[in-house]
XYZ file of C-alpha atoms in Angstrom:
467
model
C 31.385 -50.720 -12.982
C 28.051 -51.739 -11.763
C 27.972 -49.135 -9.049
C 28.579 -46.387 -11.037
C 25.937 -47.522 -13.812
C 23.529 -47.713 -10.832
C 24.430 -44.027 -9.580
C 23.731 -42.978 -13.292
C 20.245 -44.841 -13.355
C 19.397 -42.964 -10.088
C 20.078 -39.472 -11.368
C 16.868 -39.531 -13.609
C 14.793 -40.873 -10.902
C 15.848 -38.163 -8.448
C 14.967 -35.345 -11.013
C 11.630 -36.809 -11.380
C 11.180 -37.133 -7.784
C 11.916 -33.355 -7.359
C 9.744 -32.239 -10.209
C 6.892 -34.045 -8.689
C 7.500 -32.415 -5.421
C 7.512 -28.804 -7.166
C 4.262 -29.830 -8.878
C 2.837 -30.901 -5.534
C 3.637 -27.732 -3.804
C 2.280 -25.659 -6.681
C -0.885 -27.610 -6.557
C -1.164 -27.433 -2.620
C -2.892 -24.767 -0.856
C 0.521 -23.481 0.812
C 0.559 -20.702 -1.196
C -2.173 -18.528 0.522
C -1.415 -15.541 2.196
C -3.030 -15.444 5.825
C -4.542 -12.142 7.301
C -1.906 -10.100 9.326
C -2.664 -10.505 12.896
C -3.139 -7.401 15.028
C 0.026 -5.601 15.133
C 1.998 -5.719 18.522
C 1.413 -2.937 20.991
C 3.958 -0.278 21.443
C 5.269 0.516 24.775
C 3.611 2.348 27.248
C 3.485 6.339 27.307
C 5.866 8.061 29.755
C 4.560 8.622 33.140
C 2.225 11.368 33.013
C 1.542 11.084 29.200
C -1.956 10.268 27.722
C -2.229 6.801 26.887
C -3.199 7.615 23.368
C 0.045 9.506 22.584
C 1.897 6.642 21.325
C 0.742 3.973 18.897
C 2.107 1.290 16.150
C 3.336 3.136 13.454
C 3.367 0.783 10.143
C 6.392 2.183 8.321
C 10.200 1.768 8.591
C 12.189 -0.197 11.216
C 14.886 1.566 13.221
C 17.818 2.765 10.837
C 21.312 3.808 11.581
C 20.853 4.385 15.625
C 17.822 6.839 15.185
C 17.382 8.939 18.484
C 13.903 8.611 18.671
C 11.271 6.063 17.193
C 7.617 6.090 17.847
C 6.392 2.760 16.892
C 6.853 -0.999 16.110
C 6.348 -3.124 13.112
C 4.348 -6.179 12.645
C 6.789 -9.095 12.617
C 6.063 -11.494 9.783
C 4.455 -14.465 10.896
C 4.386 -16.776 7.667
C 7.361 -18.589 5.875
C 7.642 -18.346 1.882
C 5.195 -20.532 0.165
C 7.570 -22.128 -2.648
C 4.532 -22.304 -5.148
C 3.802 -18.751 -5.440
C 7.251 -17.544 -5.164
C 8.475 -19.719 -7.800
C 5.839 -18.825 -10.176
C 6.350 -15.148 -9.306
C 10.094 -15.613 -10.133
C 9.225 -17.129 -13.359
C 6.713 -14.142 -14.210
C 9.607 -11.731 -13.343
C 11.847 -13.321 -15.986
C 13.763 -15.609 -13.447
C 14.985 -18.774 -13.711
C 18.259 -18.342 -15.837
C 18.277 -18.246 -19.562
C 19.845 -15.371 -21.696
C 16.953 -12.864 -21.347
C 16.968 -9.360 -19.680
C 17.615 -9.172 -15.930
C 14.489 -9.364 -14.031
C 13.440 -6.957 -11.044
C 14.590 -8.167 -7.571
C 12.333 -10.804 -6.045
C 11.047 -9.582 -2.890
C 10.324 -11.812 0.088
C 6.839 -12.741 1.067
C 6.747 -10.195 4.187
C 7.235 -7.426 1.401
C 4.856 -9.184 -1.174
C 1.886 -10.124 0.928
C 0.062 -7.262 2.207
C -3.099 -7.835 4.602
C -4.279 -5.697 7.530
C -7.008 -6.526 9.835
C -7.965 -2.612 10.017
C -10.235 -2.328 12.716
C -12.462 0.719 11.778
C -14.596 0.328 15.059
C -11.602 0.325 17.264
C -8.691 2.731 17.199
C -6.903 1.756 13.939
C -6.200 4.838 11.877
C -5.406 5.215 8.147
C -2.803 7.988 7.616
C -2.519 9.481 4.114
C 0.939 10.972 3.169
C 0.137 13.096 0.165
C 2.969 14.070 -1.928
C 2.461 17.052 -4.328
C 1.373 16.224 -7.846
C 0.938 12.359 -7.574
C -2.678 12.084 -7.951
C -3.021 12.333 -4.241
C -6.111 14.679 -4.385
C -7.913 12.207 -6.783
C -7.152 9.295 -4.292
C -7.861 11.280 -1.325
C -11.512 11.866 -2.578
C -11.793 8.218 -3.426
C -11.082 7.676 0.222
C -13.715 9.776 1.660
C -16.245 9.401 -1.051
C -15.851 6.218 -2.974
C -15.469 3.458 -0.456
C -18.303 1.350 0.356
C -18.862 1.810 4.255
C -21.173 0.452 6.987
C -21.196 4.404 7.874
C -20.065 6.624 4.800
C -18.144 9.855 5.341
C -20.416 12.843 5.703
C -19.584 15.075 3.022
C -21.386 18.694 2.849
C -21.429 20.020 -0.603
C -19.392 22.726 -1.223
C -16.929 21.905 1.250
C -13.651 19.960 0.917
C -13.666 18.097 4.485
C -15.703 15.188 5.402
C -16.551 13.700 8.813
C -15.378 10.069 8.676
C -16.556 8.814 12.032
C -16.027 5.189 12.735
C -19.294 3.051 12.525
C -21.850 3.912 15.460
C -19.533 6.716 16.567
C -21.421 9.894 14.801
C -24.238 9.876 17.776
C -21.383 10.418 20.300
C -19.644 13.364 18.167
C -22.826 15.230 17.872
C -25.582 13.151 16.361
C -27.383 15.785 14.507
C -26.579 16.966 10.674
C -24.970 20.161 11.969
C -22.699 18.472 14.416
C -21.837 15.944 11.660
C -21.092 18.480 8.988
C -17.526 18.449 7.737
C -15.541 21.014 9.458
C -17.995 21.686 12.132
C -17.713 20.933 16.011
C -19.006 17.312 15.437
C -15.986 16.708 13.114
C -13.715 16.887 16.168
C -14.198 13.193 17.198
C -12.562 9.958 16.539
C -11.878 9.197 12.987
C -10.566 6.202 11.281
C -9.025 8.665 8.399
C -6.298 11.059 8.747
C -6.034 12.875 5.520
C -6.500 16.407 3.769
C -10.175 15.355 3.053
C -11.004 14.273 6.710
C -8.781 16.026 9.469
C -7.306 18.729 7.078
C -3.864 19.831 7.262
C -3.645 18.761 10.895
C 0.140 18.242 10.805
C 0.888 21.099 8.199
C 0.474 21.674 4.643
C 1.720 18.582 2.658
C 3.352 17.051 5.609
C 6.076 14.718 5.112
C 6.921 11.154 6.885
C 9.239 12.906 9.240
C 6.308 15.298 10.265
C 3.521 13.043 10.404
C 5.105 10.283 12.443
C 5.822 12.842 15.073
C 2.655 14.705 14.910
C -0.186 12.132 14.163
C -0.478 10.475 17.489
C -0.781 13.948 19.347
C -3.111 15.348 16.784
C -5.310 12.294 17.074
C -5.263 12.584 21.007
C -6.434 16.330 20.636
C -9.392 15.268 18.494
C -10.439 13.548 21.965
C -11.148 10.070 20.530
C -9.534 7.850 23.082
C -11.938 5.653 24.960
C -10.746 5.032 28.425
C -10.665 0.966 28.205
C -8.464 1.101 25.198
C -4.660 2.496 25.212
C -3.180 1.719 21.732
C -3.695 3.066 18.089
C -2.560 1.307 15.053
C -1.562 3.693 12.365
C -1.619 2.478 8.934
C 0.558 4.823 6.732
C -0.453 5.098 2.597
C 0.786 7.082 -0.140
C 0.686 7.677 -3.980
C 3.930 7.820 -6.101
C 4.370 9.150 -9.590
C 7.026 8.884 -12.293
C 9.502 11.676 -11.495
C 9.679 13.491 -14.651
C 5.827 13.775 -15.017
C 5.687 14.682 -11.407
C 8.387 17.302 -11.772
C 6.658 18.783 -14.983
C 3.353 19.025 -13.140
C 4.627 20.744 -10.300
C 6.389 23.336 -12.412
C 3.201 24.046 -14.190
C 1.353 24.224 -10.918
C 3.793 26.724 -9.651
C 3.896 28.626 -12.752
C -0.039 29.423 -12.211
C 0.654 30.612 -8.661
C 1.073 27.789 -6.206
C 3.673 28.108 -3.532
C 3.115 25.626 -0.494
C 5.247 28.255 1.509
C 3.049 27.735 4.718
C 4.338 24.205 4.903
C 5.963 23.680 8.256
C 8.946 21.377 7.448
C 9.207 20.274 10.836
C 12.064 18.091 11.837
C 13.578 17.274 15.275
C 11.057 19.841 16.982
C 11.863 22.773 14.602
C 11.290 24.189 11.219
C 14.401 24.999 9.017
C 15.894 28.540 8.998
C 15.827 30.825 6.127
C 19.558 29.899 5.375
C 18.713 26.170 5.610
C 15.782 26.279 3.375
C 16.082 29.603 0.926
C 13.302 30.592 -1.260
C 13.547 30.209 -5.161
C 11.843 33.276 -5.727
C 11.088 36.953 -4.573
C 7.647 38.474 -3.751
C 4.501 36.439 -3.159
C 4.762 33.455 -5.619
C 6.825 32.129 -8.542
C 4.059 32.528 -11.165
C 5.248 32.784 -14.837
C 8.496 31.041 -14.034
C 10.029 29.263 -17.105
C 11.023 25.687 -16.990
C 14.801 26.598 -17.488
C 14.487 29.074 -14.346
C 12.597 26.560 -12.222
C 15.131 23.890 -12.795
C 18.355 26.214 -12.471
C 17.346 26.907 -8.713
C 19.502 24.334 -6.852
C 17.709 24.444 -3.432
C 14.056 23.943 -5.158
C 12.150 21.326 -3.205
C 10.871 20.015 -6.312
C 14.097 18.181 -6.908
C 13.866 14.614 -5.284
C 10.725 15.399 -3.713
C 9.282 11.985 -3.382
C 12.473 10.806 -1.613
C 12.582 13.651 0.788
C 9.135 13.218 1.687
C 9.325 9.596 2.394
C 12.829 9.450 4.173
C 13.454 10.069 7.988
C 15.107 13.467 7.764
C 16.280 13.465 11.310
C 19.106 10.805 10.028
C 20.944 13.540 7.891
C 20.347 16.423 10.235
C 17.012 17.506 8.903
C 17.657 20.546 6.504
C 21.236 21.294 7.610
C 23.362 20.339 4.601
C 26.540 20.923 6.485
C 25.660 18.079 8.708
C 27.346 15.545 6.514
C 28.951 15.202 2.983
C 26.212 15.172 0.019
C 27.277 11.571 -1.132
C 26.601 10.131 2.407
C 23.461 12.194 2.588
C 21.806 11.101 -0.534
C 22.765 7.267 0.396
C 20.770 7.434 3.578
C 17.948 9.645 2.212
C 17.210 6.949 -0.652
C 17.549 3.888 1.555
C 15.474 5.629 4.362
C 12.653 6.380 1.575
C 12.758 2.804 0.340
C 12.605 1.363 3.787
C 9.680 3.469 4.636
C 7.963 2.784 1.488
C 8.530 -0.829 1.631
C 7.083 -1.269 5.190
C 4.017 1.151 4.832
C 0.629 -0.540 4.767
C -0.058 0.444 1.141
C 1.228 2.631 -2.032
C -0.066 3.076 -5.210
C 1.171 4.418 -8.393
C -0.411 7.083 -10.417
C 0.331 5.299 -13.793
C -1.544 1.958 -12.496
C -4.836 3.459 -11.392
C -6.952 -0.069 -11.628
C -4.008 -1.998 -10.207
C -3.707 0.542 -7.432
C -7.456 0.046 -6.563
C -7.170 -3.716 -6.659
C -4.199 -3.729 -4.203
C -5.689 -1.321 -1.808
C -9.054 -3.361 -1.437
C -7.180 -6.524 -1.072
C -4.763 -5.036 1.619
C -7.620 -3.277 3.634
C -10.403 -5.608 2.966
C -12.422 -2.545 1.798
C -14.266 -2.308 -1.596
C -14.790 0.669 -3.888
C -18.316 1.709 -5.133
C -16.927 2.733 -8.479
C -13.663 1.663 -10.482
C -10.730 4.213 -10.586
C -10.171 6.212 -13.861
C -6.948 6.149 -15.816
C -6.180 9.798 -16.994
C -3.615 9.521 -19.784
C -3.964 13.221 -20.456
C -2.442 15.464 -18.017
C -0.762 18.918 -17.788
C 2.529 17.272 -17.675
C 1.653 15.311 -20.637
C 0.892 18.207 -22.704
C 4.458 19.588 -22.119
C 6.739 19.150 -24.964
C 10.383 18.964 -24.027
C 13.585 17.729 -25.788
C 15.503 14.674 -24.964
C 18.424 16.754 -23.355
C 15.865 18.652 -21.050
C 14.313 15.383 -20.155
C 17.714 13.881 -19.244
C 18.329 17.211 -17.240
C 15.105 16.556 -15.216
C 16.230 13.133 -14.389
C 19.697 14.193 -13.245
C 17.934 16.688 -10.762
C 15.789 13.902 -9.683
C 18.304 11.119 -9.664
C 17.257 10.087 -6.049
C 13.338 10.056 -7.058
C 14.309 7.980 -10.301
C 15.831 5.180 -8.343
C 13.189 5.099 -5.794
C 10.481 5.142 -8.405
C 12.202 2.233 -10.235
C 12.426 0.371 -6.799
C 8.647 1.168 -6.092
C 7.494 0.076 -9.481
C 9.224 -3.290 -9.204
C 7.594 -3.933 -5.751
C 4.184 -2.654 -6.800
C 4.077 -4.762 -9.902
C 5.275 -7.847 -7.970
C 2.776 -7.442 -5.323
C 0.071 -7.093 -8.034
C 1.248 -10.349 -9.566
C 1.375 -12.007 -6.246
C -2.003 -10.987 -5.418
C -3.149 -12.310 -8.778
C -1.518 -15.753 -8.117
C -2.880 -15.856 -4.817
C -6.316 -15.132 -5.973
C -6.045 -17.854 -8.586
C -4.856 -20.227 -6.163
C -7.713 -19.422 -3.656
C -10.320 -19.781 -6.348
C -8.661 -23.093 -7.564
C -8.933 -24.498 -3.972
C -12.473 -23.196 -3.522
C -13.478 -24.986 -6.799
C -11.806 -28.285 -5.461
C -13.844 -27.835 -2.349
C -16.831 -27.413 -4.157
C -16.154 -30.554 -6.355
C -15.382 -32.558 -3.258
C -18.637 -31.527 -1.860
C -20.541 -32.336 -4.985
C -18.837 -35.745 -4.838
C -19.812 -36.605 -1.799
C -23.464 -35.540 -2.335
C -23.498 -37.314 -5.509
C -22.520 -40.709 -3.587
C -25.013 -40.116 -0.905
C -27.702 -39.581 -3.474
C -26.666 -42.972 -5.400
C -26.834 -44.599 -1.860
C -30.597 -43.040 -1.275
C -31.509 -44.328 -4.691
C -30.269 -47.690 -4.164
C -32.128 -47.945 -0.976
C -35.492 -46.551 -2.548
C -35.027 -49.138 -5.401
C -34.516 -52.007 -2.738
C -37.796 -50.974 -0.705
C -39.777 -50.754 -4.286
C -38.410 -54.259 -5.188
C -39.215 -55.795 -1.751
C -42.875 -54.172 -1.569
C -43.339 -55.388 -5.322
C -42.554 -59.074 -4.303
C -44.603 -59.169 -1.222
C -47.871 -57.800 -3.254
C -46.928 -60.627 -5.798
C -46.892 -63.428 -2.937
C -50.297 -61.902 -1.365
C -51.793 -62.115 -4.810
C -50.743 -65.846 -5.196
């Protein structure tokens, strides 16, 4: 009987100890996110190939026995810190209770994004620009709004800017004419691969499948491979947008005459045949198309565009729809797009401009000169559609809807984690400052006692002399 009573008395004590342990972890410095190390080197190039032809691709790991893969992923080198993970779970609505289900809690390797972007070395930031996601605005921020040691050189009236590495402009030409965007001096090594720096070097609005196959060779052609350095690190970034808003924006853009029909859509070394990728319209463009007609084209590339542009299309036979059944194809495409997005160095959301700016700055340790602006009034927002039309658009973009929900959960949890981490770092900094002040105060008290003792001794000696 006494034994049983003793065990019951120990239970509250154990709970209290557990609570103190969690409290200690929360207060400790273990919640910090260390800077990511330099990514592991990719295997050497094939015999006879240029040493710059291969590089590290910060994107998805191998999937479903893929026949070709051009890069390796940095391995997570840090364990889950209990403090921030527990707090993030609480912020996400976890911890039980009868509330609404919370978003999935991602691991630290997915939440913590820090890259040691070596702008002076061979690192390259690759911007995957998906149509009508705010990519034009974000692309301009990259070439005009980042505080850099050597800013991109943008000539008035030209879209492209020369974004040379710090100290590299002289080797690329040096004078103003050579450094002008689009001129001969622009064909040098650059830290940014985007529409506004290198142009559409891999095709108009190249997707993930095209970029990962094309970018290493495109960078090699620019002639920026020093003889003593043999590997590049490619950091992929992109922007996503709410699928319904993006779809309506693309419709309005096509209605005004846009086509993107010069896009290559390269996959496994070739472009799709007209049978694999038929056109939705006859003539030069689809200007004046109604929303109903736009939605009724079953092979419209606007449908699920974000998933298609982020997935590895070679996994599903590229644009050959007879390669596998539709259900299996959709499952693989969605999973591939999620993996590639999750493993990119960074992605932002059009609907969260300030958060996008904050996460980019923390990821790359770069700073924008002026803050991003949130535009709530767009052409898509001015389109008045019925609930049934909205549902139809969501059905046409059901893969994009699932991808965006996943992306939004991950994005917001990354933002929450970064804010918590910043709070912990500031608290630790204040704690260290208080510790230094206490030491200085103690040392100051010691000096005051010393001075007082010397003064008393001198006063006593002077009195003795007078006596």
